[in-house]
Amino acid sequence: VEITHGRVAMLASLGFLVGEEVEGSGFLFDASVTGPAINHFQQVPTFFWVALGVGVVLTEVTRINTAWQSPFEASRLFLLKDDHVPGDYGFDPLGLAKGKSTNDLKGIRMKELNNGRMAMIAIAAMVGQELNTGINVLAGDAALNQGELSNLEAKCAGAVDEAACSRAFEAAIATL
């Protein structure tokens, strides 16, 4: 389970940063998604969430059928198949595991597990930073290093409009 959570956290961390970098461009969703990444969720069209939900259900059904014993045939519930290796679902389109020994694969799995743990901490920290500051993570870090957050705070004080605050932040960054 932890390796699955780690993989999701690694994708979430990457998606969080990429989403902020391409926001407002025509690259995704016709530039309708703007502002800090913590607010992107509500702005994404419903069709995307339906398609994502269907994809998650199909992936989970495949994962269950691949890894878990049938509850009707097993001696008790929630048993993995005897020959299943956690995290190995037979999906290796680049052939990265070919020609690797069992010990090498164990080492790689441990590295993936540790990277997943770091990604869980990273995504929690990024969400926490945006909830605390209300501004994008990467640009916020750059402004913090330049001491520009106080200027942004003055420009955004009392602003209800998130987009206006974001524009004020971009203006503050442009003065650096």
C-alpha atoms as an extended CHARMM CRD file, in Angstrom:
* protein
*
       176  EXT
         1         1  VAL       CA              0.0000000000        0.0000000000        0.0000000000  PROA      1               0.0000000000
         2         2  GLU       CA              2.8040000000        2.4060000000        0.8330000000  PROA      2               0.0000000000
         3         3  ILE       CA              4.3910000000        1.9880000000       -2.5820000000  PROA      3               0.0000000000
         4         4  THR       CA              1.0530000000        2.8830000000       -4.2100000000  PROA      4               0.0000000000
         5         5  HSD       CA              0.6780000000        5.9530000000       -2.0140000000  PROA      5               0.0000000000
         6         6  GLY       CA              4.2540000000        6.9250000000       -2.8360000000  PROA      6               0.0000000000
         7         7  ARG       CA              3.6040000000        6.6340000000       -6.5650000000  PROA      7               0.0000000000
         8         8  VAL       CA              0.4810000000        8.7740000000       -6.2520000000  PROA      8               0.0000000000
         9         9  ALA       CA              2.4260000000       11.3400000000       -4.1980000000  PROA      9               0.0000000000
        10        10  MET       CA              5.2120000000       11.4540000000       -6.7910000000  PROA      10              0.0000000000
        11        11  LEU       CA              2.6530000000       12.1170000000       -9.5350000000  PROA      11              0.0000000000
        12        12  ALA       CA              0.8720000000       14.6690000000       -7.3310000000  PROA      12              0.0000000000
        13        13  SER       CA              4.1090000000       16.5360000000       -6.6000000000  PROA      13              0.0000000000
        14        14  LEU       CA              5.0000000000       16.6670000000      -10.2650000000  PROA      14              0.0000000000
        15        15  GLY       CA              1.4650000000       17.6310000000      -11.2780000000  PROA      15              0.0000000000
        16        16  PHE       CA              1.3220000000       20.3420000000       -8.6200000000  PROA      16              0.0000000000
        17        17  LEU       CA              4.4410000000       22.0400000000       -9.9720000000  PROA      17              0.0000000000
        18        18  VAL       CA              3.6610000000       21.5200000000      -13.6640000000  PROA      18              0.0000000000
        19        19  GLY       CA              0.1050000000       22.7770000000      -13.1490000000  PROA      19              0.0000000000
        20        20  GLU       CA              1.4030000000       26.0060000000      -11.7150000000  PROA      20              0.0000000000
        21        21  GLU       CA              3.9340000000       26.4960000000      -14.4980000000  PROA      21              0.0000000000
        22        22  VAL       CA              1.4140000000       26.0190000000      -17.3480000000  PROA      22              0.0000000000
        23        23  GLU       CA             -1.4980000000       27.8110000000      -15.6500000000  PROA      23              0.0000000000
        24        24  GLY       CA             -3.1930000000       30.4230000000      -17.7620000000  PROA      24              0.0000000000
        25        25  SER       CA             -1.6450000000       29.0630000000      -20.9640000000  PROA      25              0.0000000000
        26        26  GLY       CA             -3.7140000000       27.4600000000      -23.6650000000  PROA      26              0.0000000000
        27        27  PHE       CA             -1.8860000000       24.1960000000      -22.9630000000  PROA      27              0.0000000000
        28        28  LEU       CA             -4.5680000000       22.8310000000      -20.6310000000  PROA      28              0.0000000000
        29        29  PHE       CA             -8.2950000000       23.4970000000      -20.3980000000  PROA      29              0.0000000000
        30        30  ASP       CA             -8.2060000000       26.5830000000      -22.6760000000  PROA      30              0.0000000000
        31        31  ALA       CA             -6.4110000000       28.7180000000      -20.0730000000  PROA      31              0.0000000000
        32        32  SER       CA             -9.4100000000       28.5550000000      -17.7290000000  PROA      32              0.0000000000
        33        33  VAL       CA             -7.3910000000       27.1980000000      -14.7900000000  PROA      33              0.0000000000
        34        34  THR       CA             -5.4860000000       29.9360000000      -12.9400000000  PROA      34              0.0000000000
        35        35  GLY       CA             -4.1650000000       30.8280000000       -9.5160000000  PROA      35              0.0000000000
        36        36  PRO       CA             -2.4260000000       28.6770000000       -6.9220000000  PROA      36              0.0000000000
        37        37  ALA       CA             -2.5360000000       24.9190000000       -7.5320000000  PROA      37              0.0000000000
        38        38  ILE       CA             -4.6370000000       24.2990000000       -4.4160000000  PROA      38              0.0000000000
        39        39  ASN       CA             -7.4910000000       26.0620000000       -6.2300000000  PROA      39              0.0000000000
        40        40  HSD       CA             -7.0830000000       24.2920000000       -9.5810000000  PROA      40              0.0000000000
        41        41  PHE       CA             -9.2380000000       21.3500000000       -8.4970000000  PROA      41              0.0000000000
        42        42  GLN       CA            -12.4540000000       23.3890000000       -8.5270000000  PROA      42              0.0000000000
        43        43  GLN       CA            -11.6550000000       24.9890000000      -11.8970000000  PROA      43              0.0000000000
        44        44  VAL       CA            -11.0910000000       21.8330000000      -13.9390000000  PROA      44              0.0000000000
        45        45  PRO       CA            -14.0400000000       20.8250000000      -16.1770000000  PROA      45              0.0000000000
        46        46  THR       CA            -16.3310000000       18.0260000000      -14.9600000000  PROA      46              0.0000000000
        47        47  PHE       CA            -15.5910000000       15.8120000000      -17.9720000000  PROA      47              0.0000000000
        48        48  PHE       CA            -11.9480000000       15.5540000000      -16.8800000000  PROA      48              0.0000000000
        49        49  TRP       CA            -12.9580000000       14.3000000000      -13.4260000000  PROA      49              0.0000000000
        50        50  VAL       CA            -15.3780000000       11.7520000000      -14.8880000000  PROA      50              0.0000000000
        51        51  ALA       CA            -12.6740000000       10.4500000000      -17.2530000000  PROA      51              0.0000000000
        52        52  LEU       CA            -10.1430000000       10.3800000000      -14.4070000000  PROA      52              0.0000000000
        53        53  GLY       CA            -12.6080000000        8.5090000000      -12.1740000000  PROA      53              0.0000000000
        54        54  VAL       CA            -13.2230000000        5.8900000000      -14.8600000000  PROA      54              0.0000000000
        55        55  GLY       CA             -9.4630000000        5.5240000000      -15.3360000000  PROA      55              0.0000000000
        56        56  VAL       CA             -8.9020000000        5.0880000000      -11.5880000000  PROA      56              0.0000000000
        57        57  VAL       CA            -11.6660000000        2.4700000000      -11.3260000000  PROA      57              0.0000000000
        58        58  LEU       CA            -10.2540000000        0.4820000000      -14.2640000000  PROA      58              0.0000000000
        59        59  THR       CA             -6.7370000000        0.6810000000      -12.8360000000  PROA      59              0.0000000000
        60        60  GLU       CA             -7.8660000000       -0.4140000000       -9.3730000000  PROA      60              0.0000000000
        61        61  VAL       CA             -9.9180000000       -3.3310000000      -10.7360000000  PROA      61              0.0000000000
        62        62  THR       CA             -6.8750000000       -4.4950000000      -12.7140000000  PROA      62              0.0000000000
        63        63  ARG       CA             -4.6440000000       -4.0790000000       -9.6580000000  PROA      63              0.0000000000
        64        64  ILE       CA             -7.0400000000       -6.0660000000       -7.4620000000  PROA      64              0.0000000000
        65        65  ASN       CA             -7.3220000000       -8.8720000000      -10.0030000000  PROA      65              0.0000000000
        66        66  THR       CA             -3.5470000000       -8.9920000000      -10.4220000000  PROA      66              0.0000000000
        67        67  ALA       CA             -2.4650000000       -8.8790000000       -6.7830000000  PROA      67              0.0000000000
        68        68  TRP       CA             -5.2220000000      -10.1350000000       -4.5010000000  PROA      68              0.0000000000
        69        69  GLN       CA             -6.6010000000      -13.6150000000       -3.9280000000  PROA      69              0.0000000000
        70        70  SER       CA            -10.2930000000      -14.1430000000       -4.5460000000  PROA      70              0.0000000000
        71        71  PRO       CA            -12.1630000000      -13.7340000000       -1.2460000000  PROA      71              0.0000000000
        72        72  PHE       CA            -14.3060000000      -16.7560000000       -2.1730000000  PROA      72              0.0000000000
        73        73  GLU       CA            -11.3010000000      -19.0590000000       -2.5660000000  PROA      73              0.0000000000
        74        74  ALA       CA             -8.9010000000      -17.7460000000        0.1100000000  PROA      74              0.0000000000
        75        75  SER       CA             -8.8130000000      -18.9570000000        3.7110000000  PROA      75              0.0000000000
        76        76  ARG       CA             -9.4330000000      -15.3800000000        4.8980000000  PROA      76              0.0000000000
        77        77  LEU       CA            -10.0090000000      -11.9480000000        3.4250000000  PROA      77              0.0000000000
        78        78  PHE       CA             -7.4060000000       -9.4820000000        2.1310000000  PROA      78              0.0000000000
        79        79  LEU       CA             -4.6630000000      -11.9190000000        1.1470000000  PROA      79              0.0000000000
        80        80  LEU       CA             -2.1540000000      -11.1830000000       -1.5960000000  PROA      80              0.0000000000
        81        81  LYS       CA             -1.4110000000      -13.8770000000       -4.1280000000  PROA      81              0.0000000000
        82        82  ASP       CA              1.5980000000      -15.9840000000       -3.1030000000  PROA      82              0.0000000000
        83        83  ASP       CA              3.6210000000      -15.1050000000       -6.2040000000  PROA      83              0.0000000000
        84        84  HSD       CA              2.8200000000      -11.3620000000       -6.1770000000  PROA      84              0.0000000000
        85        85  VAL       CA              5.5600000000       -8.8210000000       -5.4710000000  PROA      85              0.0000000000
        86        86  PRO       CA              4.1030000000       -5.5760000000       -4.0390000000  PROA      86              0.0000000000
        87        87  GLY       CA              4.2120000000       -2.8320000000       -6.6380000000  PROA      87              0.0000000000
        88        88  ASP       CA              4.7970000000       -5.2020000000       -9.5750000000  PROA      88              0.0000000000
        89        89  TYR       CA              1.7850000000       -5.1830000000      -11.8760000000  PROA      89              0.0000000000
        90        90  GLY       CA              3.5550000000       -6.2860000000      -15.0380000000  PROA      90              0.0000000000
        91        91  PHE       CA              3.6280000000       -2.7550000000      -16.4660000000  PROA      91              0.0000000000
        92        92  ASP       CA              7.1400000000       -2.0170000000      -17.6840000000  PROA      92              0.0000000000
        93        93  PRO       CA              6.8330000000       -0.5010000000      -21.1820000000  PROA      93              0.0000000000
        94        94  LEU       CA             10.4420000000        0.7270000000      -21.1930000000  PROA      94              0.0000000000
        95        95  GLY       CA             11.8410000000       -2.6250000000      -20.0700000000  PROA      95              0.0000000000
        96        96  LEU       CA             13.6600000000       -1.1260000000      -17.0970000000  PROA      96              0.0000000000
        97        97  ALA       CA             13.4650000000       -4.3600000000      -15.0860000000  PROA      97              0.0000000000
        98        98  LYS       CA             14.7480000000       -6.6340000000      -17.8460000000  PROA      98              0.0000000000
        99        99  GLY       CA             18.0890000000       -8.2420000000      -17.1240000000  PROA      99              0.0000000000
       100       100  LYS       CA             18.1130000000       -7.1450000000      -13.4700000000  PROA      100             0.0000000000
       101       101  SER       CA             18.7670000000       -9.6160000000      -10.6720000000  PROA      101             0.0000000000
       102       102  THR       CA             16.3940000000      -10.0730000000       -7.7530000000  PROA      102             0.0000000000
       103       103  ASN       CA             18.7660000000       -8.1550000000       -5.4800000000  PROA      103             0.0000000000
       104       104  ASP       CA             18.9650000000       -5.2770000000       -7.9650000000  PROA      104             0.0000000000
       105       105  LEU       CA             15.1740000000       -5.1300000000       -8.1480000000  PROA      105             0.0000000000
       106       106  LYS       CA             14.9170000000       -5.1150000000       -4.3500000000  PROA      106             0.0000000000
       107       107  GLY       CA             17.3170000000       -2.1580000000       -4.2380000000  PROA      107             0.0000000000
       108       108  ILE       CA             15.3410000000       -0.3080000000       -6.9070000000  PROA      108             0.0000000000
       109       109  ARG       CA             12.0700000000       -0.9500000000       -5.0320000000  PROA      109             0.0000000000
       110       110  MET       CA             13.6310000000        0.4140000000       -1.8400000000  PROA      110             0.0000000000
       111       111  LYS       CA             14.7420000000        3.5580000000       -3.6920000000  PROA      111             0.0000000000
       112       112  GLU       CA             11.2490000000        3.9680000000       -5.1220000000  PROA      112             0.0000000000
       113       113  LEU       CA              9.7610000000        3.5310000000       -1.6550000000  PROA      113             0.0000000000
       114       114  ASN       CA             12.0920000000        6.1810000000       -0.1990000000  PROA      114             0.0000000000
       115       115  ASN       CA             11.3800000000        8.5800000000       -3.0720000000  PROA      115             0.0000000000
       116       116  GLY       CA              7.6640000000        7.9950000000       -2.5330000000  PROA      116             0.0000000000
       117       117  ARG       CA              8.0230000000        8.8260000000        1.1480000000  PROA      117             0.0000000000
       118       118  MET       CA              9.8370000000       12.0300000000        0.2490000000  PROA      118             0.0000000000
       119       119  ALA       CA              7.1240000000       12.8750000000       -2.2840000000  PROA      119             0.0000000000
       120       120  MET       CA              4.4340000000       12.4120000000        0.4000000000  PROA      120             0.0000000000
       121       121  ILE       CA              6.2410000000       14.9380000000        2.5750000000  PROA      121             0.0000000000
       122       122  ALA       CA              6.8330000000       17.2400000000       -0.4180000000  PROA      122             0.0000000000
       123       123  ILE       CA              3.2090000000       17.3730000000       -1.5420000000  PROA      123             0.0000000000
       124       124  ALA       CA              2.0700000000       17.9940000000        2.0330000000  PROA      124             0.0000000000
       125       125  ALA       CA              4.6000000000       20.8280000000        2.3290000000  PROA      125             0.0000000000
       126       126  MET       CA              3.5800000000       22.3880000000       -1.0010000000  PROA      126             0.0000000000
       127       127  VAL       CA             -0.1090000000       22.2910000000       -0.1020000000  PROA      127             0.0000000000
       128       128  GLY       CA              0.6690000000       23.7010000000        3.3410000000  PROA      128             0.0000000000
       129       129  GLN       CA              2.7480000000       26.5240000000        1.8660000000  PROA      129             0.0000000000
       130       130  GLU       CA              0.0030000000       27.5100000000       -0.5680000000  PROA      130             0.0000000000
       131       131  LEU       CA             -2.6730000000       27.3280000000        2.1140000000  PROA      131             0.0000000000
       132       132  ASN       CA             -0.5360000000       29.5280000000        4.3490000000  PROA      132             0.0000000000
       133       133  THR       CA              0.5820000000       32.1060000000        1.7800000000  PROA      133             0.0000000000
       134       134  GLY       CA             -2.1160000000       31.9010000000       -0.9030000000  PROA      134             0.0000000000
       135       135  ILE       CA              0.4600000000       32.1860000000       -3.6900000000  PROA      135             0.0000000000
       136       136  ASN       CA              2.1210000000       29.7660000000       -6.0940000000  PROA      136             0.0000000000
       137       137  VAL       CA              4.8940000000       27.6020000000       -4.6630000000  PROA      137             0.0000000000
       138       138  LEU       CA              7.7670000000       28.2560000000       -7.0850000000  PROA      138             0.0000000000
       139       139  ALA       CA              7.1490000000       31.9370000000       -7.6030000000  PROA      139             0.0000000000
       140       140  GLY       CA              6.5020000000       32.3100000000       -3.8700000000  PROA      140             0.0000000000
       141       141  ASP       CA              9.8820000000       30.8060000000       -3.0880000000  PROA      141             0.0000000000
       142       142  ALA       CA             11.5810000000       33.1770000000       -5.5260000000  PROA      142             0.0000000000
       143       143  ALA       CA              9.8100000000       36.1680000000       -3.9900000000  PROA      143             0.0000000000
       144       144  LEU       CA             10.6200000000       35.0200000000       -0.4850000000  PROA      144             0.0000000000
       145       145  ASN       CA             14.2960000000       34.8560000000       -1.3860000000  PROA      145             0.0000000000
       146       146  GLN       CA             14.1250000000       38.3910000000       -2.7950000000  PROA      146             0.0000000000
       147       147  GLY       CA             12.0790000000       39.8030000000        0.1090000000  PROA      147             0.0000000000
       148       148  GLU       CA              9.1440000000       40.6820000000       -2.1540000000  PROA      148             0.0000000000
       149       149  LEU       CA              6.3890000000       38.9900000000       -0.1550000000  PROA      149             0.0000000000
       150       150  SER       CA              5.7920000000       42.1070000000        1.9230000000  PROA      150             0.0000000000
       151       151  ASN       CA              5.1590000000       44.0680000000       -1.3060000000  PROA      151             0.0000000000
       152       152  LEU       CA              2.7360000000       41.4070000000       -2.4470000000  PROA      152             0.0000000000
       153       153  GLU       CA              0.9430000000       41.4150000000        0.8670000000  PROA      153             0.0000000000
       154       154  ALA       CA              0.4340000000       45.1870000000        0.6190000000  PROA      154             0.0000000000
       155       155  LYS       CA             -0.9380000000       44.9020000000       -2.9250000000  PROA      155             0.0000000000
       156       156  CYS       CA             -3.2390000000       41.9890000000       -2.1020000000  PROA      156             0.0000000000
       157       157  ALA       CA             -4.5050000000       43.2300000000        1.2650000000  PROA      157             0.0000000000
       158       158  GLY       CA             -8.2800000000       42.8560000000        1.2960000000  PROA      158             0.0000000000
       159       159  ALA       CA             -8.4100000000       41.4710000000       -2.2470000000  PROA      159             0.0000000000
       160       160  VAL       CA            -11.2770000000       39.0400000000       -2.6410000000  PROA      160             0.0000000000
       161       161  ASP       CA            -10.4080000000       38.2680000000       -6.2500000000  PROA      161             0.0000000000
       162       162  GLU       CA             -7.7700000000       35.5520000000       -6.3550000000  PROA      162             0.0000000000
       163       163  ALA       CA             -6.8350000000       36.3790000000       -9.9620000000  PROA      163             0.0000000000
       164       164  ALA       CA             -6.1810000000       40.0150000000       -9.0250000000  PROA      164             0.0000000000
       165       165  CYS       CA             -3.8960000000       38.9020000000       -6.2140000000  PROA      165             0.0000000000
       166       166  SER       CA             -2.1110000000       36.5670000000       -8.6150000000  PROA      166             0.0000000000
       167       167  ARG       CA             -1.5930000000       39.4310000000      -11.0740000000  PROA      167             0.0000000000
       168       168  ALA       CA             -0.2580000000       41.5980000000       -8.2360000000  PROA      168             0.0000000000
       169       169  PHE       CA              2.1350000000       38.8310000000       -7.3430000000  PROA      169             0.0000000000
       170       170  GLU       CA              3.3300000000       38.5360000000      -10.9360000000  PROA      170             0.0000000000
       171       171  ALA       CA              3.8560000000       42.2990000000      -11.0130000000  PROA      171             0.0000000000
       172       172  ALA       CA              5.8970000000       42.0710000000       -7.8070000000  PROA      172             0.0000000000
       173       173  ILE       CA              8.0150000000       39.3030000000       -9.3140000000  PROA      173             0.0000000000
       174       174  ALA       CA              8.5250000000       41.3330000000      -12.5000000000  PROA      174             0.0000000000
       175       175  THR       CA             10.1580000000       44.1120000000      -10.4670000000  PROA      175             0.0000000000
       176       176  LEU       CA             12.8980000000       41.7580000000       -9.2710000000  PROA      176             0.0000000000
